[in-house]
mmCIF file of C-alpha atoms and ligand atoms in Angstrom:
data_model
loop_
_atom_site.group_PDB
_atom_site.id
_atom_site.type_symbol
_atom_site.label_atom_id
_atom_site.label_comp_id
_atom_site.label_asym_id
_atom_site.label_seq_id
_atom_site.Cartn_x
_atom_site.Cartn_y
_atom_site.Cartn_z
ATOM 1 C CA UNK B 1 95.706 -20.245 -72.990
ATOM 2 C CA UNK B 2 92.233 -19.182 -73.712
ATOM 3 C CA UNK B 3 91.610 -18.743 -69.743
ATOM 4 C CA UNK B 4 87.975 -19.478 -68.476
ATOM 5 C CA UNK B 5 85.347 -18.653 -66.389
ATOM 6 C CA UNK B 6 86.757 -21.174 -62.965
ATOM 7 C CA UNK B 7 89.976 -21.858 -64.529
ATOM 8 C CA UNK B 8 92.935 -21.741 -61.536
ATOM 9 C CA UNK B 9 95.400 -19.309 -63.330
ATOM 10 C CA UNK B 10 98.581 -20.264 -63.982
ATOM 11 C CA UNK B 11 100.892 -19.310 -61.993
ATOM 12 C CA UNK B 12 104.654 -17.843 -62.872
ATOM 13 C CA UNK B 13 107.608 -15.808 -61.479
ATOM 14 C CA UNK B 14 108.639 -12.205 -62.846
ATOM 15 C CA UNK B 15 110.504 -9.909 -62.694
ATOM 16 C CA UNK B 16 109.372 -6.841 -60.977
ATOM 17 C CA UNK B 17 109.771 -2.366 -60.726
ATOM 18 C CA UNK B 18 109.044 -4.518 -57.319
ATOM 19 C CA UNK B 19 111.576 -6.832 -57.500
ATOM 20 C CA UNK B 20 110.833 -10.931 -58.225
ATOM 21 C CA UNK B 21 107.360 -12.371 -57.915
ATOM 22 C CA UNK B 22 106.352 -15.931 -57.452
ATOM 23 C CA UNK B 23 102.214 -15.253 -58.160
ATOM 24 C CA UNK B 24 100.380 -17.095 -56.243
ATOM 25 C CA UNK B 25 102.307 -17.473 -53.509
ATOM 26 C CA UNK B 26 102.143 -13.167 -53.658
ATOM 27 C CA UNK B 27 98.704 -13.551 -54.394
ATOM 28 C CA UNK B 28 98.294 -15.318 -51.315
ATOM 29 C CA UNK B 29 94.652 -15.744 -49.553
ATOM 30 C CA UNK B 30 94.235 -12.116 -50.851
ATOM 31 C CA UNK B 31 92.023 -11.594 -54.126
ATOM 32 C CA UNK B 32 93.996 -10.215 -57.459
ATOM 33 C CA UNK B 33 94.045 -7.918 -60.290
ATOM 34 C CA UNK B 34 95.911 -8.730 -63.615
ATOM 35 C CA UNK B 35 96.401 -6.889 -66.203
ATOM 36 C CA UNK B 36 97.971 -5.805 -69.124
ATOM 37 C CA UNK B 37 99.260 -2.980 -71.231
ATOM 38 C CA UNK B 38 100.228 -2.653 -74.390
ATOM 39 C CA UNK B 39 103.662 -0.750 -74.457
ATOM 40 C CA UNK B 40 105.965 1.873 -72.416
ATOM 41 C CA UNK B 41 106.211 4.612 -72.361
ATOM 42 C CA UNK B 42 102.790 5.706 -74.481
ATOM 43 C CA UNK B 43 99.533 8.051 -73.930
ATOM 44 C CA UNK B 44 96.535 5.992 -72.646
ATOM 45 C CA UNK B 45 98.854 3.552 -70.772
ATOM 46 C CA UNK B 46 100.912 6.319 -68.951
ATOM 47 C CA UNK B 47 97.090 7.541 -67.340
ATOM 48 C CA UNK B 48 96.037 4.320 -66.641
ATOM 49 C CA UNK B 49 98.446 3.412 -64.634
ATOM 50 C CA UNK B 50 98.266 6.575 -62.445
ATOM 51 C CA UNK B 51 94.711 6.277 -62.435
ATOM 52 C CA UNK B 52 95.402 2.743 -60.840
ATOM 53 C CA UNK B 53 98.285 4.177 -57.872
ATOM 54 C CA UNK B 54 95.414 6.310 -56.915
ATOM 55 C CA UNK B 55 93.037 4.178 -56.501
ATOM 56 C CA UNK B 56 95.305 1.688 -54.971
ATOM 57 C CA UNK B 57 93.103 2.474 -51.303
ATOM 58 C CA UNK B 58 90.385 1.130 -52.752
ATOM 59 C CA UNK B 59 92.149 -2.624 -54.099
ATOM 60 C CA UNK B 60 93.266 -2.150 -50.873
ATOM 61 C CA UNK B 61 89.898 -1.800 -48.960
ATOM 62 C CA UNK B 62 88.914 -4.419 -50.291
ATOM 63 C CA UNK B 63 91.798 -6.651 -49.747
ATOM 64 C CA UNK B 64 93.047 -7.109 -53.575
ATOM 65 C CA UNK B 65 96.273 -7.534 -54.305
ATOM 66 C CA UNK B 66 97.181 -5.144 -58.478
ATOM 67 C CA UNK B 67 99.763 -5.845 -60.976
ATOM 68 C CA UNK B 68 100.171 -5.304 -64.415
ATOM 69 C CA UNK B 69 102.402 -6.620 -67.382
ATOM 70 C CA UNK B 70 103.710 -5.268 -70.256
ATOM 71 C CA UNK B 71 106.358 -6.867 -72.660
ATOM 72 C CA UNK B 72 108.488 -4.068 -72.461
ATOM 73 C CA UNK B 73 111.681 -5.254 -69.520
ATOM 74 C CA UNK B 74 112.354 -3.180 -66.710
ATOM 75 C CA UNK B 75 114.961 -1.404 -67.112
ATOM 76 C CA UNK B 76 111.829 0.516 -70.043
ATOM 77 C CA UNK B 77 110.110 0.572 -67.394
ATOM 78 C CA UNK B 78 111.421 2.406 -64.468
ATOM 79 C CA UNK B 79 112.728 5.260 -66.755
ATOM 80 C CA UNK B 80 108.609 5.497 -67.489
ATOM 81 C CA UNK B 81 107.875 5.210 -64.038
ATOM 82 C CA UNK B 82 109.252 9.244 -63.393
ATOM 83 C CA UNK B 83 105.774 10.157 -66.695
ATOM 84 C CA UNK B 84 103.768 8.592 -64.539
ATOM 85 C CA UNK B 85 104.254 10.491 -61.350
ATOM 86 C CA UNK B 86 104.403 13.826 -63.193
ATOM 87 C CA UNK B 87 101.269 13.184 -65.802
ATOM 88 C CA UNK B 88 99.364 11.741 -63.848
ATOM 89 C CA UNK B 89 100.217 13.171 -59.965
ATOM 90 C CA UNK B 90 99.881 9.260 -58.676
ATOM 91 C CA UNK B 91 103.650 7.326 -58.172
ATOM 92 C CA UNK B 92 103.562 3.711 -59.385
ATOM 93 C CA UNK B 93 102.599 1.830 -56.414
ATOM 94 C CA UNK B 94 101.417 -1.241 -57.148
ATOM 95 C CA UNK B 95 103.823 -4.182 -59.109
ATOM 96 C CA UNK B 96 104.288 -4.060 -62.226
ATOM 97 C CA UNK B 97 105.936 -7.445 -64.268
ATOM 98 C CA UNK B 98 108.326 -6.958 -66.961
ATOM 99 C CA UNK B 99 107.824 -9.911 -69.375
ATOM 100 C CA UNK B 100 110.169 -9.125 -72.608
ATOM 101 C CA UNK B 101 109.896 -12.758 -73.517
ATOM 102 C CA UNK B 102 106.736 -13.116 -73.384
ATOM 103 C CA UNK B 103 106.315 -15.841 -71.046
ATOM 104 C CA UNK B 104 103.702 -15.116 -68.755
ATOM 105 C CA UNK B 105 101.712 -13.327 -72.093
ATOM 106 C CA UNK B 106 101.726 -16.412 -73.460
ATOM 107 C CA UNK B 107 100.893 -17.964 -70.915
ATOM 108 C CA UNK B 108 97.366 -15.815 -70.624
ATOM 109 C CA UNK B 109 96.274 -15.344 -73.302
ATOM 110 C CA UNK B 110 97.259 -11.624 -74.221
ATOM 111 C CA UNK B 111 99.264 -11.639 -77.427
ATOM 112 C CA UNK B 112 95.839 -11.451 -79.326
ATOM 113 C CA UNK B 113 98.166 -12.287 -82.591
ATOM 114 C CA UNK B 114 95.610 -11.188 -85.451
ATOM 115 C CA UNK B 115 94.913 -6.901 -83.315
ATOM 116 C CA UNK B 116 99.253 -7.036 -82.919
ATOM 117 C CA UNK B 117 101.754 -9.648 -83.215
ATOM 118 C CA UNK B 118 104.508 -7.652 -81.050
ATOM 119 C CA UNK B 119 102.410 -6.216 -77.955
ATOM 120 C CA UNK B 120 99.909 -7.525 -75.476
ATOM 121 C CA UNK B 121 95.833 -6.272 -75.668
ATOM 122 C CA UNK B 122 94.900 -4.352 -72.930
ATOM 123 C CA UNK B 123 93.506 -7.816 -70.903
ATOM 124 C CA UNK B 124 91.940 -7.426 -66.624
ATOM 125 C CA UNK B 125 91.989 -10.847 -64.655
ATOM 126 C CA UNK B 126 90.177 -11.222 -61.737
ATOM 127 C CA UNK B 127 91.228 -13.682 -59.286
ATOM 128 C CA UNK B 128 89.504 -15.125 -57.159
ATOM 129 C CA UNK B 129 91.120 -15.970 -53.383
ATOM 130 C CA UNK B 130 91.158 -19.695 -54.334
ATOM 131 C CA UNK B 131 93.059 -18.637 -57.382
ATOM 132 C CA UNK B 132 89.860 -19.415 -59.549
ATOM 133 C CA UNK B 133 88.995 -16.260 -62.793
ATOM 134 C CA UNK B 134 86.318 -14.811 -61.419
ATOM 135 C CA UNK B 135 86.154 -12.194 -64.832
ATOM 136 C CA UNK B 136 87.745 -11.290 -67.920
ATOM 137 C CA UNK B 137 87.398 -8.634 -70.226
ATOM 138 C CA UNK B 138 89.725 -7.476 -73.417
ATOM 139 C CA UNK B 139 89.820 -4.052 -74.079
ATOM 140 C CA UNK B 140 91.753 -2.141 -77.506
ATOM 141 C CA UNK B 141 94.765 -0.961 -76.711
ATOM 142 C CA UNK B 142 93.340 2.184 -77.965
ATOM 143 C CA UNK B 143 90.281 2.468 -75.254
ATOM 144 C CA UNK B 144 92.132 3.262 -71.674
ATOM 145 C CA UNK B 145 89.840 0.770 -68.892
ATOM 146 C CA UNK B 146 87.264 1.911 -66.475
ATOM 147 C CA UNK B 147 88.366 1.140 -63.669
ATOM 148 C CA UNK B 148 85.853 2.050 -61.120
ATOM 149 C CA UNK B 149 83.472 -0.525 -64.038
ATOM 150 C CA UNK B 150 86.656 -3.008 -62.332
ATOM 151 C CA UNK B 151 86.429 -2.666 -58.801
ATOM 152 C CA UNK B 152 82.368 -2.569 -59.296
ATOM 153 C CA UNK B 153 82.805 -5.773 -59.766
ATOM 154 C CA UNK B 154 84.858 -6.990 -57.871
ATOM 155 C CA UNK B 155 82.072 -5.604 -55.221
ATOM 156 C CA UNK B 156 79.697 -7.893 -57.044
ATOM 157 C CA UNK B 157 81.379 -10.113 -57.212
ATOM 158 C CA UNK B 158 82.853 -10.360 -53.101
ATOM 159 C CA UNK B 159 78.919 -9.589 -51.823
ATOM 160 C CA UNK B 160 77.269 -12.795 -54.630
ATOM 161 C CA UNK B 161 81.061 -14.801 -52.290
ATOM 162 C CA UNK B 162 79.484 -13.488 -49.576
ATOM 163 C CA UNK B 163 76.175 -13.003 -49.030
ATOM 164 C CA UNK B 164 74.354 -15.422 -52.088
ATOM 165 C CA UNK B 165 73.141 -12.094 -54.087
ATOM 166 C CA UNK B 166 73.406 -11.923 -57.148
ATOM 167 C CA UNK B 167 73.399 -8.357 -58.624
ATOM 168 C CA UNK B 168 71.615 -6.315 -61.568
ATOM 169 C CA UNK B 169 72.167 -4.296 -64.042
ATOM 170 C CA UNK B 170 73.663 -1.321 -63.536
ATOM 171 C CA UNK B 171 74.543 -2.125 -59.548
ATOM 172 C CA UNK B 172 76.658 0.086 -57.394
ATOM 173 C CA UNK B 173 77.211 -0.175 -54.751
ATOM 174 C CA UNK B 174 74.731 0.228 -51.638
ATOM 175 C CA UNK B 175 71.356 -0.170 -54.307
ATOM 176 C CA UNK B 176 69.363 -3.415 -53.964
ATOM 177 C CA UNK B 177 70.952 -6.859 -54.902
ATOM 178 C CA UNK B 178 69.096 -9.510 -55.692
ATOM 179 C CA UNK B 179 68.725 -13.594 -54.198
ATOM 180 C CA UNK B 180 70.343 -16.260 -55.731
ATOM 181 C CA UNK B 181 67.762 -18.360 -57.645
ATOM 182 C CA UNK B 182 69.804 -20.980 -56.456
ATOM 183 C CA UNK B 183 68.776 -20.563 -52.521
ATOM 184 C CA UNK B 184 65.176 -21.884 -51.738
ATOM 185 C CA UNK B 185 62.576 -19.487 -49.336
ATOM 186 C CA UNK B 186 63.643 -21.808 -46.576
ATOM 187 C CA UNK B 187 67.154 -21.151 -46.425
ATOM 188 C CA UNK B 188 66.386 -17.315 -47.950
ATOM 189 C CA UNK B 189 64.575 -16.839 -44.153
ATOM 190 C CA UNK B 190 67.671 -17.738 -42.275
ATOM 191 C CA UNK B 191 69.855 -15.810 -43.973
ATOM 192 C CA UNK B 192 67.456 -12.203 -44.699
ATOM 193 C CA UNK B 193 65.045 -12.503 -41.356
ATOM 194 C CA UNK B 194 64.766 -8.649 -42.456
ATOM 195 C CA UNK B 195 62.382 -10.570 -46.066
ATOM 196 C CA UNK B 196 62.627 -9.383 -49.541
ATOM 197 C CA UNK B 197 60.159 -8.122 -52.619
ATOM 198 C CA UNK B 198 59.660 -10.701 -54.227
ATOM 199 C CA UNK B 199 58.481 -9.907 -58.341
ATOM 200 C CA UNK B 200 58.833 -12.840 -60.057
ATOM 201 C CA UNK B 201 59.434 -16.336 -58.046
ATOM 202 C CA UNK B 202 62.824 -16.548 -59.871
ATOM 203 C CA UNK B 203 63.637 -12.543 -58.629
ATOM 204 C CA UNK B 204 64.075 -11.587 -55.201
ATOM 205 C CA UNK B 205 64.268 -8.366 -54.533
ATOM 206 C CA UNK B 206 66.836 -7.690 -50.986
ATOM 207 C CA UNK B 207 69.629 -5.142 -49.927
ATOM 208 C CA UNK B 208 72.126 -4.892 -49.476
ATOM 209 C CA UNK B 209 73.933 -6.977 -47.114
ATOM 210 C CA UNK B 210 76.593 -6.184 -45.211
ATOM 211 C CA UNK B 211 76.079 -1.759 -45.528
ATOM 212 C CA UNK B 212 76.264 -0.220 -42.103
ATOM 213 C CA UNK B 213 73.066 1.443 -41.034
HETATM 214 C C1 BEZ N 301 98.406 3.916 -75.898
HETATM 215 O O1 BEZ N 301 98.971 3.800 -74.502
HETATM 216 O O2 BEZ N 301 98.917 4.974 -75.531
HETATM 217 C C2 BEZ N 301 98.567 3.056 -77.287
HETATM 218 C C3 BEZ N 301 99.128 1.895 -76.857
HETATM 219 C C4 BEZ N 301 98.855 1.086 -78.460
HETATM 220 C C5 BEZ N 301 98.679 1.619 -78.736
HETATM 221 C C6 BEZ N 301 97.763 2.874 -79.269
HETATM 222 C C7 BEZ N 301 97.775 3.612 -77.692
#
């Protein structure tokens, strides 16, 4: 199945290291990140899961629930978590889905047979509180992801959802943002009474809304 931005993400039930999970119900009104890693007891995956555990507080602050997945069985996940704590200094603090029958992997198109017909690639899905897909990225098995980048995109998505702004190239939280083209100048005046800088009629720059002074 090819999932595209704006699609409602498929619901599923699965076994995880935190017990059974019913995906849509578990997400509730939160944002979600579902990410796959190719295999348990592999080096890159071990570093990634330790890093996501380290960043858990950052995901919580943004009202984002995180869940990992690999096609290995629960008993392997359970045996592996000790290695993550030992080598990365952070114990797993979010659920890991066991998907040995590839039910979830197939639903989300996480197996790319020309890369490997046995293991998932490194997929990342960011899901909004409306259960719609907001972002998907696919990395090769050999490249560990940058989860600070995932947080950066979530910050951008949440700003757009709340304030009708978009974020420019290389933006990071605190930098100026762009008023979305769909907002007329008249409507923008109401939202941004402090004004903005017009570089072109379609390129209107405004300080990031919602920053505490
Ligand atoms: C890893 O997680 O280290 C890995 C997994 C599959 C292929 C290459 C590296």
